[in-house]
């Protein structure tokens, strides 16, 4: 394996998960390579024009390669295994081509929605009436769920048509694992590669994505292992059990996601989905 792509909806945890993978022997998390082609990212987000990895010369070379690009990018950047968080099937299909392997990162739609609203709307979210706040929350959680269905269905199709190995990881279940569990899980599908936090301390080179997580993220990647990232279940106390149960019922009515997930290699239980 020379390249590994993460598939998830936006704000689905791909940045921090990819950053964590960058701490394993031989793996380097480089962000969202597709943005090299968009004109918005002309240099590394970590160190700018002084980056030893995403130099102007290397970026120009990447822009000139033909799909699939990932193994060629690994050669250009001098990497063993390139990890990318391009996330959206559109970019894998239309811009970059497919990597050697994929990991689908699932995040509980209710945890995602609450986290997103409280971060993007901040205090204004809690200024709305309870009724309106629940209406927007429910709508967004269902929308996020349908996006998950789209991502997983695409991955199942890719696996069947192209023989590309696809692993499924539930972000919440992964967070709940202790350090030994996280290490064992990752090693089981990374050919026994060991986690080495010094690789993160040495500095990362990251293009595009959620830079608030990756900037200074060397410590965050290590803290992820030490339990500093917690399962986000604040929504349950925000809206009450009756509302949560009603939304859970609505989500479980969409049996498509369970069907598509069952076709893939599920590495962690997806408790909120009943898998």
Short mmCIF file of C-alpha atoms in Angstrom, two decimals:
data_model
loop_
_atom_site.label_atom_id
_atom_site.label_comp_id
_atom_site.label_asym_id
_atom_site.label_seq_id
_atom_site.Cartn_x
_atom_site.Cartn_y
_atom_site.Cartn_z
CA UNK A 1 0.00 0.00 0.00
CA UNK A 2 1.39 3.36 -1.07
CA UNK A 3 -1.74 5.47 -0.54
CA UNK A 4 -4.72 5.52 1.81
CA UNK A 5 -7.77 7.75 1.34
CA UNK A 6 -10.28 8.77 4.01
CA UNK A 7 -13.96 8.96 3.04
CA UNK A 8 -16.39 10.92 5.21
CA UNK A 9 -18.79 13.88 5.09
CA UNK A 10 -17.41 17.32 5.89
CA UNK A 11 -16.67 17.89 9.58
CA UNK A 12 -16.76 14.14 10.06
CA UNK A 13 -13.48 13.79 11.95
CA UNK A 14 -11.23 13.12 8.95
CA UNK A 15 -8.61 15.72 9.90
CA UNK A 16 -7.91 14.47 13.39
CA UNK A 17 -8.18 10.82 12.33
CA UNK A 18 -5.81 11.36 9.43
CA UNK A 19 -3.44 13.26 11.69
CA UNK A 20 -3.45 10.33 14.08
CA UNK A 21 -2.61 7.93 11.23
CA UNK A 22 0.36 10.17 10.45
CA UNK A 23 1.93 8.95 13.69
CA UNK A 24 2.32 5.39 12.36
CA UNK A 25 5.54 4.10 10.87
CA UNK A 26 5.82 5.07 7.21
CA UNK A 27 2.47 6.90 7.01
CA UNK A 28 2.30 10.63 6.29
CA UNK A 29 -0.95 12.57 6.46
CA UNK A 30 -0.91 15.34 3.85
CA UNK A 31 -4.46 16.73 4.03
CA UNK A 32 -6.64 17.21 0.95
CA UNK A 33 -4.57 16.80 -2.19
CA UNK A 34 -7.46 17.70 -4.49
CA UNK A 35 -7.16 21.33 -3.40
CA UNK A 36 -3.77 21.53 -5.10
CA UNK A 37 -5.82 21.67 -8.31
CA UNK A 38 -8.36 24.25 -7.17
CA UNK A 39 -6.03 27.24 -7.12
CA UNK A 40 -6.80 27.88 -3.45
CA UNK A 41 -3.87 25.95 -2.00
CA UNK A 42 -0.47 26.79 -3.41
CA UNK A 43 1.63 25.86 -0.43
CA UNK A 44 1.71 23.90 2.81
CA UNK A 45 -0.65 25.12 5.52
CA UNK A 46 1.85 24.26 8.25
CA UNK A 47 4.95 26.11 7.09
CA UNK A 48 4.04 28.07 3.98
CA UNK A 49 6.66 28.78 1.35
CA UNK A 50 9.42 27.33 3.53
CA UNK A 51 7.89 23.84 3.47
CA UNK A 52 10.43 21.14 2.55
CA UNK A 53 7.61 18.88 1.31
CA UNK A 54 5.03 21.02 -0.51
CA UNK A 55 7.53 23.17 -2.38
CA UNK A 56 6.40 25.18 -5.40
CA UNK A 57 8.28 22.69 -7.56
CA UNK A 58 6.55 19.67 -6.03
CA UNK A 59 3.11 21.28 -6.27
CA UNK A 60 3.70 22.04 -9.96
CA UNK A 61 4.69 18.41 -10.52
CA UNK A 62 1.54 17.19 -8.75
CA UNK A 63 -0.62 19.47 -10.87
CA UNK A 64 0.81 17.88 -14.00
CA UNK A 65 0.32 14.20 -13.13
CA UNK A 66 -2.56 12.23 -14.58
CA UNK A 67 -5.06 10.23 -12.56
CA UNK A 68 -4.68 8.26 -10.39
CA UNK A 69 -2.31 10.63 -8.66
CA UNK A 70 -1.69 9.31 -5.15
CA UNK A 71 1.16 6.88 -5.69
CA UNK A 72 2.80 9.40 -8.03
CA UNK A 73 2.36 12.06 -5.33
CA UNK A 74 4.03 9.76 -2.81
CA UNK A 75 7.01 9.49 -5.16
CA UNK A 76 7.15 13.25 -5.76
CA UNK A 77 6.94 14.03 -2.04
CA UNK A 78 9.30 11.23 -1.06
CA UNK A 79 6.77 9.46 1.15
CA UNK A 80 6.33 5.79 1.95
CA UNK A 81 2.53 5.79 2.43
CA UNK A 82 0.52 8.93 1.66
CA UNK A 83 -2.68 9.46 3.68
CA UNK A 84 -5.20 11.90 2.22
CA UNK A 85 -8.49 13.25 3.57
CA UNK A 86 -10.10 14.16 0.25
CA UNK A 87 -13.33 12.69 1.73
CA UNK A 88 -15.78 13.34 -1.09
CA UNK A 89 -16.29 10.63 -3.77
CA UNK A 90 -16.57 13.42 -6.35
CA UNK A 91 -12.89 14.26 -5.96
CA UNK A 92 -11.78 10.62 -6.05
CA UNK A 93 -13.86 10.09 -9.20
CA UNK A 94 -13.27 13.33 -11.07
CA UNK A 95 -10.01 14.85 -9.84
CA UNK A 96 -7.52 12.55 -8.19
CA UNK A 97 -8.42 8.95 -8.97
CA UNK A 98 -8.50 6.17 -6.41
CA UNK A 99 -5.83 5.40 -3.79
CA UNK A 100 -4.67 1.87 -2.99
CA UNK A 101 -7.02 1.59 0.00
CA UNK A 102 -9.87 3.50 1.63
CA UNK A 103 -11.13 3.97 5.16
CA UNK A 104 -14.72 5.17 5.67
CA UNK A 105 -15.04 7.19 8.85
CA UNK A 106 -18.55 7.16 10.33
CA UNK A 107 -19.66 9.73 12.88
CA UNK A 108 -22.95 9.63 14.78
CA UNK A 109 -25.23 12.13 12.95
CA UNK A 110 -26.53 13.54 16.24
CA UNK A 111 -23.05 14.03 17.68
CA UNK A 112 -21.91 15.62 14.43
CA UNK A 113 -24.86 17.97 14.21
CA UNK A 114 -24.65 19.19 17.78
CA UNK A 115 -20.90 19.75 17.51
CA UNK A 116 -21.25 21.56 14.18
CA UNK A 117 -24.07 23.85 15.32
CA UNK A 118 -22.43 24.82 18.58
CA UNK A 119 -19.16 25.59 16.76
CA UNK A 120 -20.57 27.39 13.74
CA UNK A 121 -23.43 29.26 15.41
CA UNK A 122 -21.86 29.48 18.87
CA UNK A 123 -24.04 31.46 21.26
CA UNK A 124 -26.74 32.20 18.68
CA UNK A 125 -27.67 28.50 18.60
CA UNK A 126 -28.87 28.70 22.19
CA UNK A 127 -30.75 31.96 21.60
CA UNK A 128 -33.38 30.15 19.50
CA UNK A 129 -36.52 28.69 21.00
CA UNK A 130 -36.40 25.04 22.00
CA UNK A 131 -38.85 24.16 19.24
CA UNK A 132 -36.87 25.87 16.48
CA UNK A 133 -33.55 24.55 17.77
CA UNK A 134 -34.87 20.99 17.71
CA UNK A 135 -36.35 21.45 14.22
CA UNK A 136 -33.00 22.61 12.78
CA UNK A 137 -31.10 19.93 14.65
CA UNK A 138 -33.36 17.14 13.40
CA UNK A 139 -33.23 18.40 9.81
CA UNK A 140 -29.44 18.63 9.82
CA UNK A 141 -28.95 15.22 11.46
CA UNK A 142 -31.09 13.55 8.79
CA UNK A 143 -29.23 15.41 6.04
CA UNK A 144 -25.89 14.29 7.46
CA UNK A 145 -27.20 10.73 7.62
CA UNK A 146 -28.13 10.72 3.93
CA UNK A 147 -24.62 11.96 3.15
CA UNK A 148 -23.20 9.02 5.11
CA UNK A 149 -25.37 6.67 3.05
CA UNK A 150 -24.00 8.21 -0.15
CA UNK A 151 -20.36 7.90 0.99
CA UNK A 152 -20.69 4.29 2.18
CA UNK A 153 -22.66 3.19 -0.89
CA UNK A 154 -19.95 4.66 -3.11
CA UNK A 155 -17.22 2.89 -1.13
CA UNK A 156 -19.06 -0.43 -1.42
CA UNK A 157 -19.32 0.06 -5.17
CA UNK A 158 -15.62 0.92 -5.45
CA UNK A 159 -14.69 -2.14 -3.43
CA UNK A 160 -16.78 -4.42 -5.62
CA UNK A 161 -15.79 -2.95 -8.99
CA UNK A 162 -12.11 -2.24 -8.41
CA UNK A 163 -11.15 -4.65 -5.66
CA UNK A 164 -9.89 -1.82 -3.45
CA UNK A 165 -9.90 -2.76 0.25
CA UNK A 166 -12.26 -0.57 2.27
CA UNK A 167 -12.26 -0.44 6.08
CA UNK A 168 -15.06 1.10 8.16
CA UNK A 169 -14.29 2.86 11.44
CA UNK A 170 -16.84 4.44 13.78
CA UNK A 171 -15.28 7.60 15.23
CA UNK A 172 -17.15 7.24 18.54
CA UNK A 173 -16.20 3.60 19.01
CA UNK A 174 -12.59 4.39 18.12
CA UNK A 175 -12.49 7.24 20.64
CA UNK A 176 -13.79 4.89 23.34
CA UNK A 177 -10.90 2.46 22.88
CA UNK A 178 -7.97 2.73 25.27
CA UNK A 179 -4.46 3.29 23.91
CA UNK A 180 -3.80 -0.42 23.55
CA UNK A 181 -7.07 -0.90 21.72
CA UNK A 182 -6.39 1.98 19.31
CA UNK A 183 -2.89 0.66 18.59
CA UNK A 184 -4.11 -2.89 18.07
CA UNK A 185 -6.91 -1.83 15.77
CA UNK A 186 -4.71 0.33 13.55
CA UNK A 187 -1.92 -2.25 13.45
CA UNK A 188 -4.41 -4.91 12.37
CA UNK A 189 -5.02 -3.15 9.04
CA UNK A 190 -1.69 -1.32 8.66
CA UNK A 191 0.38 -4.48 8.35
CA UNK A 192 1.60 -4.29 11.94
CA UNK A 193 2.98 -0.75 11.71
CA UNK A 194 3.78 0.73 15.12
CA UNK A 195 2.66 4.09 16.49
CA UNK A 196 5.51 6.52 17.09
CA UNK A 197 4.51 9.89 18.56
CA UNK A 198 7.93 11.34 17.73
CA UNK A 199 6.92 11.29 14.07
CA UNK A 200 4.26 13.90 14.89
CA UNK A 201 6.60 15.93 17.07
CA UNK A 202 8.99 16.14 14.13
CA UNK A 203 6.42 18.27 12.29
CA UNK A 204 3.64 17.69 9.79
CA UNK A 205 2.98 19.12 6.34
CA UNK A 206 -0.66 19.62 5.64
CA UNK A 207 -2.52 21.12 2.71
CA UNK A 208 -6.06 22.52 3.12
CA UNK A 209 -8.66 21.05 5.48
CA UNK A 210 -9.54 22.05 9.02
CA UNK A 211 -6.37 23.85 9.92
CA UNK A 212 -7.54 24.67 13.45
CA UNK A 213 -7.09 20.99 14.24
CA UNK A 214 -3.92 20.38 12.29
CA UNK A 215 -2.17 23.61 13.31
CA UNK A 216 -0.33 22.69 16.48
CA UNK A 217 -1.94 19.32 16.05
CA UNK A 218 1.23 17.43 16.89
CA UNK A 219 0.19 17.45 20.54
CA UNK A 220 -3.46 16.84 19.68
CA UNK A 221 -2.61 13.67 17.80
CA UNK A 222 -0.80 12.35 20.86
CA UNK A 223 -3.59 13.44 23.23
CA UNK A 224 -6.07 11.59 21.01
CA UNK A 225 -4.23 8.46 22.08
CA UNK A 226 -4.24 9.50 25.73
CA UNK A 227 -7.99 9.94 25.86
CA UNK A 228 -8.19 13.71 25.47
CA UNK A 229 -10.80 13.40 22.72
CA UNK A 230 -14.14 12.36 24.17
CA UNK A 231 -17.34 10.98 22.69
CA UNK A 232 -19.68 13.95 22.13
CA UNK A 233 -23.09 13.09 23.58
CA UNK A 234 -24.12 16.58 24.68
CA UNK A 235 -27.16 16.39 22.43
CA UNK A 236 -28.81 13.90 24.80
CA UNK A 237 -28.97 16.41 27.65
CA UNK A 238 -29.77 19.32 25.33
CA UNK A 239 -32.96 17.87 23.86
CA UNK A 240 -34.13 15.18 26.25
CA UNK A 241 -34.55 11.45 25.83
CA UNK A 242 -37.94 11.56 24.10
CA UNK A 243 -36.63 13.71 21.24
CA UNK A 244 -33.44 11.64 20.97
CA UNK A 245 -35.43 8.41 20.82
CA UNK A 246 -37.69 9.84 18.12
CA UNK A 247 -34.73 10.88 15.98
CA UNK A 248 -32.98 7.56 16.55
CA UNK A 249 -36.10 5.83 15.29
CA UNK A 250 -36.14 8.03 12.19
CA UNK A 251 -32.47 7.31 11.49
CA UNK A 252 -32.94 3.57 11.89
CA UNK A 253 -35.75 3.68 9.34
CA UNK A 254 -33.04 4.21 6.74
CA UNK A 255 -31.91 0.61 6.42
CA UNK A 256 -29.74 1.39 3.39
CA UNK A 257 -26.73 2.40 5.46
CA UNK A 258 -26.67 -0.82 7.45
CA UNK A 259 -26.90 -2.78 4.21
CA UNK A 260 -23.98 -0.98 2.59
CA UNK A 261 -21.83 -1.10 5.73
CA UNK A 262 -22.34 -4.87 5.95
CA UNK A 263 -20.61 -5.27 2.56
CA UNK A 264 -17.40 -3.75 3.89
CA UNK A 265 -14.76 -4.63 6.48
CA UNK A 266 -16.16 -3.11 9.69
CA UNK A 267 -13.27 -2.62 12.13
CA UNK A 268 -15.28 -1.21 15.03
CA UNK A 269 -18.92 -1.64 16.07
CA UNK A 270 -21.24 1.14 14.96
CA UNK A 271 -23.46 1.13 18.03
CA UNK A 272 -25.66 4.05 17.02
CA UNK A 273 -26.44 2.21 13.80
CA UNK A 274 -27.00 -1.12 15.48
CA UNK A 275 -24.11 -2.80 13.62
#
